[in-house]
Coordinates of C-alpha atoms (C1' of nucleotides) in Angstrom, one line a residue:
Chain Y
X24 CA 15.5 4.8 23.7
X25 CA 16.9 5.2 20.3
X26 CA 14.7 4.1 17.3
X27 CA 15.4 4.2 13.6
X28 CA 12.2 4.9 11.6
X29 CA 12.1 4.7 7.8
X30 CA 9.4 5.6 5.3
X31 CA 9.2 4.3 1.7
X32 CA 6.7 4.4 -1.1
X33 CA 7.6 0.9 -2.3
X34 CA 5.3 0.8 -5.4
X35 CA 4.2 -2.9 -5.0
X36 CA 5.6 -4.7 -2.0
X37 CA 5.2 -8.2 -3.6
X38 CA 7.5 -7.2 -6.4
X39 CA 10.1 -5.6 -4.2
X40 CA 10.6 -7.9 -1.3
X41 CA 14.3 -8.2 -2.3
X42 CA 14.7 -4.4 -2.2
X43 CA 13.2 -4.2 1.2
X44 CA 15.6 -6.9 2.4
X45 CA 18.5 -5.0 0.8
X46 CA 17.4 -1.8 2.4
X47 CA 17.1 -3.4 5.9
X48 CA 20.5 -5.2 5.6
X49 CA 22.1 -1.9 4.8
X50 CA 20.3 0.5 7.1
X51 CA 18.7 -1.7 9.8
X52 CA 15.5 0.3 10.6
X53 CA 13.5 -0.6 13.7
X54 CA 10.3 0.5 12.0
X55 CA 9.6 0.6 8.3
X56 CA 6.5 2.4 7.0
X57 CA 5.5 1.4 3.5
X58 CA 3.1 3.0 1.1
X59 CA 1.6 1.8 -2.2
X60 CA 1.9 -1.8 -1.2
X61 CA -0.7 -2.5 -4.0
X62 CA -2.1 -5.7 -2.4
X63 CA -4.8 -6.9 -0.1
X64 CA -4.0 -7.8 3.6
X65 CA -3.9 -11.6 2.8
X66 CA -1.6 -11.0 -0.3
X67 CA 1.0 -9.2 1.9
X68 CA 4.3 -11.1 2.0
X69 CA 4.2 -11.5 5.8
X70 CA 6.6 -14.5 6.2
X71 CA 9.2 -12.8 4.1
X72 CA 9.0 -9.6 6.2
X73 CA 9.3 -11.7 9.3
X74 CA 12.4 -13.3 7.9
X75 CA 13.8 -9.9 7.3
X76 CA 13.4 -9.2 11.0
X77 CA 10.0 -7.6 11.4
X78 CA 8.1 -9.6 13.9
X79 CA 5.4 -7.0 14.3
X80 CA 3.4 -6.1 11.2
X81 CA 0.3 -4.0 10.7
X82 CA -1.3 -3.9 7.2
X83 CA -4.0 -1.8 5.8
X84 CA -4.2 -3.2 2.2
X85 CA -6.5 -2.9 -0.7
X86 CA -6.7 -4.7 -4.0
X87 CA -4.3 -3.4 -6.7
X88 CA -4.0 0.2 -5.5
X89 CA -2.7 2.2 -2.6
X90 CA -2.3 0.4 0.7
X91 CA 0.1 1.0 3.6
X92 CA 1.9 -1.3 6.0
X93 CA 4.0 -0.6 9.2
X94 CA 6.6 -3.2 10.0
X95 CA 8.5 -3.2 13.3
X96 CA 11.0 -5.0 15.4
X97 CA 9.5 -3.5 18.4
X98 CA 6.0 -4.4 19.7
X99 CA 3.4 -2.2 18.1
X100 CA -0.4 -2.1 18.3
X101 CA -2.8 -0.6 15.8
X102 CA -4.3 2.6 17.2
X103 CA -6.2 4.1 14.2
X104 CA -7.2 3.5 10.6
X105 CA -8.5 6.9 9.3
X106 CA -10.3 7.8 6.1
X107 CA -9.6 11.5 5.7
X108 CA -11.6 12.0 2.5
X109 CA -14.5 9.5 2.6
X110 CA -13.3 7.4 -0.3
X111 CA -12.6 4.3 1.8
X112 CA -9.2 3.9 0.2
X113 CA -6.4 2.3 2.2
X114 CA -4.2 5.3 2.8
X115 CA -3.7 5.6 6.6
X116 CA -2.5 3.5 9.5
X117 CA -1.5 4.6 12.9
X118 CA 0.3 2.4 15.4
X119 CA 1.4 2.8 19.0
X120 CA 4.9 1.8 19.7
X121 CA 5.1 -0.1 23.0
X122 CA 7.7 0.2 25.6
X123 CA 8.7 3.8 24.9
X124 CA 7.8 5.4 28.3
X125 CA 4.7 6.7 30.0
X126 CA 3.5 9.0 27.3
X127 CA 2.2 7.0 24.2
X128 CA 4.2 7.3 21.1
X129 CA 2.0 7.1 18.0
X130 CA 3.3 6.8 14.5
X131 CA 1.0 7.7 11.6
X132 CA 1.7 6.2 8.2
X133 CA 0.0 8.2 5.4
X134 CA -0.4 8.0 1.6
X135 CA -2.0 11.2 0.3
X136 CA -3.7 10.8 -3.1
X137 CA -1.6 11.7 -6.1
X138 CA -4.5 13.8 -7.5
X139 CA -4.5 12.9 -11.2
X140 CA -3.2 15.1 -14.1
X141 CA -5.2 18.3 -14.2
X142 CA -5.1 20.6 -11.2
X143 CA -8.8 21.5 -11.7
X144 CA -11.5 20.2 -9.4
X145 CA -14.2 20.6 -12.1
X146 CA -12.4 18.6 -14.8
X147 CA -10.6 16.1 -12.5
X148 CA -12.4 14.6 -9.5
X149 CA -9.2 13.1 -8.2
X150 CA -7.7 16.5 -7.6
X151 CA -10.7 17.4 -5.5
X152 CA -10.3 14.1 -3.5
X153 CA -6.6 15.1 -2.9
X154 CA -7.6 18.5 -1.6
X155 CA -10.4 16.8 0.5
X156 CA -7.9 14.4 2.0
X157 CA -5.5 17.2 3.0
X158 CA -8.5 19.1 4.5
X159 CA -9.6 16.0 6.4
X160 CA -6.1 15.7 7.9
X161 CA -6.3 19.4 9.0
X162 CA -9.7 18.9 10.6
X163 CA -8.6 15.7 12.4
X164 CA -5.4 17.1 13.8
X165 CA -6.8 20.4 14.7
X166 CA -9.3 18.6 16.9
X167 CA -6.4 16.7 18.5
X168 CA -4.1 19.7 19.1
X169 CA -3.7 20.6 22.8
X170 CA -6.1 17.8 23.8
X171 CA -3.6 15.0 24.1
X172 CA 0.0 15.1 25.2
X173 CA 0.8 12.1 23.1
X174 CA 4.0 12.2 21.2
X175 CA 3.3 11.8 17.5
X176 CA 5.2 11.3 14.3
X177 CA 3.7 11.3 10.9
X178 CA 5.5 9.9 7.9
X179 CA 4.7 9.0 4.4
X180 CA 4.2 9.9 0.8
X181 CA 2.3 13.2 1.2
X182 CA 2.4 13.8 -2.6
X183 CA 3.0 17.5 -2.2
X184 CA 6.4 19.2 -2.7
X185 CA 5.8 22.4 -0.7
X186 CA 9.0 24.5 -1.0
X187 CA 10.5 25.9 -4.1
X188 CA 13.6 23.9 -3.4
X189 CA 11.4 20.7 -3.2
X190 CA 11.1 20.6 -7.0
X191 CA 13.5 20.8 -9.9
X192 CA 11.9 23.9 -11.2
X193 CA 9.5 25.9 -9.1
X194 CA 8.4 28.0 -12.2
X195 CA 7.8 25.1 -14.5
X196 CA 5.9 23.1 -11.8
X197 CA 3.4 25.8 -10.6
X198 CA 0.7 24.2 -12.7
X199 CA 1.7 20.7 -12.3
X200 CA -0.1 18.5 -9.7
X201 CA 2.1 18.2 -6.5
X202 CA 3.3 21.8 -6.5
X203 CA 0.3 24.0 -7.3
X204 CA -0.4 26.9 -4.9
X205 CA -3.7 25.5 -3.8
X206 CA -2.1 22.1 -2.9
X207 CA 0.7 23.8 -1.0
X208 CA -1.9 25.9 0.8
X209 CA -3.8 22.8 1.9
X210 CA -0.6 21.0 2.8
X211 CA 0.6 23.9 5.0
X212 CA -2.8 24.1 6.7
X213 CA -2.6 20.4 7.5
X214 CA 0.9 20.9 8.9
X215 CA 0.0 23.9 11.0
X216 CA -3.2 22.1 12.3
X217 CA -1.0 20.2 14.8
X218 CA 2.0 22.4 14.8
X219 CA 3.8 19.6 12.9
X220 CA 7.5 20.1 12.5
X221 CA 9.1 19.2 9.1
X222 CA 11.9 17.1 10.6
X223 CA 13.6 16.7 7.2
X224 CA 13.9 20.5 6.7
X225 CA 15.1 20.9 10.3
X226 CA 18.1 18.9 9.4
X227 CA 18.6 19.8 5.7
X228 CA 18.5 23.6 5.1
X229 CA 15.4 24.7 3.1
X230 CA 17.8 26.5 0.7
X231 CA 19.1 23.2 -0.4
X232 CA 17.4 21.3 -3.3
X233 CA 16.1 18.0 -2.0
X234 CA 14.1 15.3 -3.8
X235 CA 12.7 11.8 -2.8
X236 CA 11.0 10.9 -6.1
X237 CA 12.1 10.8 -9.7
X238 CA 9.9 9.8 -12.7
X239 CA 10.5 6.4 -14.3
X240 CA 10.4 8.2 -17.7
X241 CA 13.7 9.9 -17.5
X242 CA 16.4 8.1 -19.4
X243 CA 18.9 9.0 -16.7
X244 CA 17.2 10.1 -13.6
X245 CA 20.4 11.4 -11.9
X246 CA 21.6 13.3 -15.0
X247 CA 18.3 15.1 -15.6
X248 CA 17.6 15.3 -11.9
X249 CA 14.0 16.4 -12.3
X250 CA 12.9 15.3 -8.9
X251 CA 10.4 16.3 -6.3
X252 CA 10.3 16.0 -2.4
X253 CA 7.0 14.2 -1.9
X254 CA 8.0 12.0 1.1
X255 CA 7.9 13.6 4.5
X256 CA 8.7 13.1 8.2
X257 CA 6.7 15.3 10.6
X258 CA 7.0 15.3 14.4
X259 CA 4.9 17.0 17.1
X260 CA 6.7 19.9 18.8
X261 CA 7.5 17.8 21.9
X262 CA 9.5 15.5 19.6
X263 CA 11.2 18.3 17.8
X264 CA 14.7 17.9 19.3
X265 CA 14.6 14.2 19.6
X266 CA 15.1 13.7 15.8
X267 CA 18.9 13.2 15.8
X268 CA 19.5 12.4 12.2
X269 CA 17.8 12.3 8.7
X270 CA 19.0 10.3 5.8
X271 CA 17.8 10.4 2.2
X272 CA 18.8 7.2 0.6
X273 CA 18.9 8.3 -3.1
X274 CA 21.2 5.4 -4.0
X275 CA 18.1 3.2 -3.7
X276 CA 16.7 4.8 -6.9
X277 CA 19.5 3.0 -8.8
X278 CA 18.9 -0.5 -7.2
X279 CA 17.6 -3.2 -9.4
X280 CA 13.9 -2.9 -10.3
X281 CA 13.6 0.3 -8.1
X282 CA 10.6 2.2 -6.7
X283 CA 10.3 5.7 -8.2
X284 CA 10.4 6.8 -4.5
X285 CA 13.5 6.5 -2.2
X286 CA 13.5 5.8 1.5
X287 CA 13.8 8.5 4.1
X288 CA 15.3 7.6 7.5
X289 CA 14.8 9.4 10.8
X290 CA 16.8 8.5 13.9
X291 CA 15.0 9.6 17.1
X292 CA 15.9 9.4 20.8
X293 CA 12.8 9.1 22.8
X294 CA 14.5 9.1 26.2
X295 CA 14.8 12.9 25.9
X296 CA 11.2 13.5 24.7
Chain W
dA3 C1' 10.2 16.0 -23.8
dT4 C1' 6.8 16.2 -17.5
dG5 C1' 6.0 12.0 -19.8
dG6 C1' 10.0 9.3 -22.6
dC7 C1' 8.1 4.2 -18.0
dT8 C1' 6.2 1.0 -14.5
dT9 C1' 2.6 -1.5 -12.0
dA10 C1' -1.9 -4.4 -11.4
dC11 C1' -5.3 -7.0 -13.5
dA12 C1' -10.8 -13.1 -14.2
dA13 C1' -4.4 -10.9 -19.2
dA14 C1' -5.2 -7.2 -23.8
dG15 C1' -5.5 -3.0 -23.3
dT16 C1' -6.7 0.1 -19.7
dA17 C1' -6.1 2.8 -15.5
dA18 C1' -3.1 4.9 -12.4
dG19 C1' 1.1 6.9 -10.7
dA20 C1' 2.9 12.2 -10.1

DNA sequence: ATGGCTTACAAAGTAAGA
């Protein structure tokens, strides 16, 4: 069974319904995981998304900030809503995709906190909450490791660019939130906790510069190209070779009224997993 | 010059993004 899964930090879903439509017409994902929908559950543009083709929608919204939603053409059921750092913010939603075989296939949609400006837990509580969030992920998935055979995929805006090639300048970003050594360390621990495989870097060599976010502030984002790879696709080892193709849709950064993040697409074939 | 912009909000400036 072939499924196309996309992840996109949409930065306000209500504002960008036309962009979601454009993306889906061009790339036709079966499942779309959105982050930063910036609305409550009842404000979510449900009928517009149904018109686009997503009959099955799960929303974990919150007023004004954060919020995630998973939209699907295939039947899905909510399997988990987790709060990894105890702030009760809407940053996680896991669904089970039905009809994919005997072993459950669970898809986690995650929005890790940005972490504020200063990479200092004393001066900036948000940075601490970000580290707590990554630690909470580590704890949760470490407990699950080896205990369940379920096939899992984790996608979303993880707000950390772990590799030197995931930022425009490793040296200049060492003290900038998203690429500090302590964040990368916490990020790597969360990844190792469940032996998650970085499916994007399995397909695009780690030597290659790769970004999924560019600041709104650049006059010409493509010319200055000061990007970071903040959006990720992870799979459990049993799913490792079923990721057939990865696409980074950087054209979307040039669409009208764009998000500052671009979509990442993963094509998987579950019949082999 | 990584903040130059963008978003939400009991609506003008504030908080947040990263």
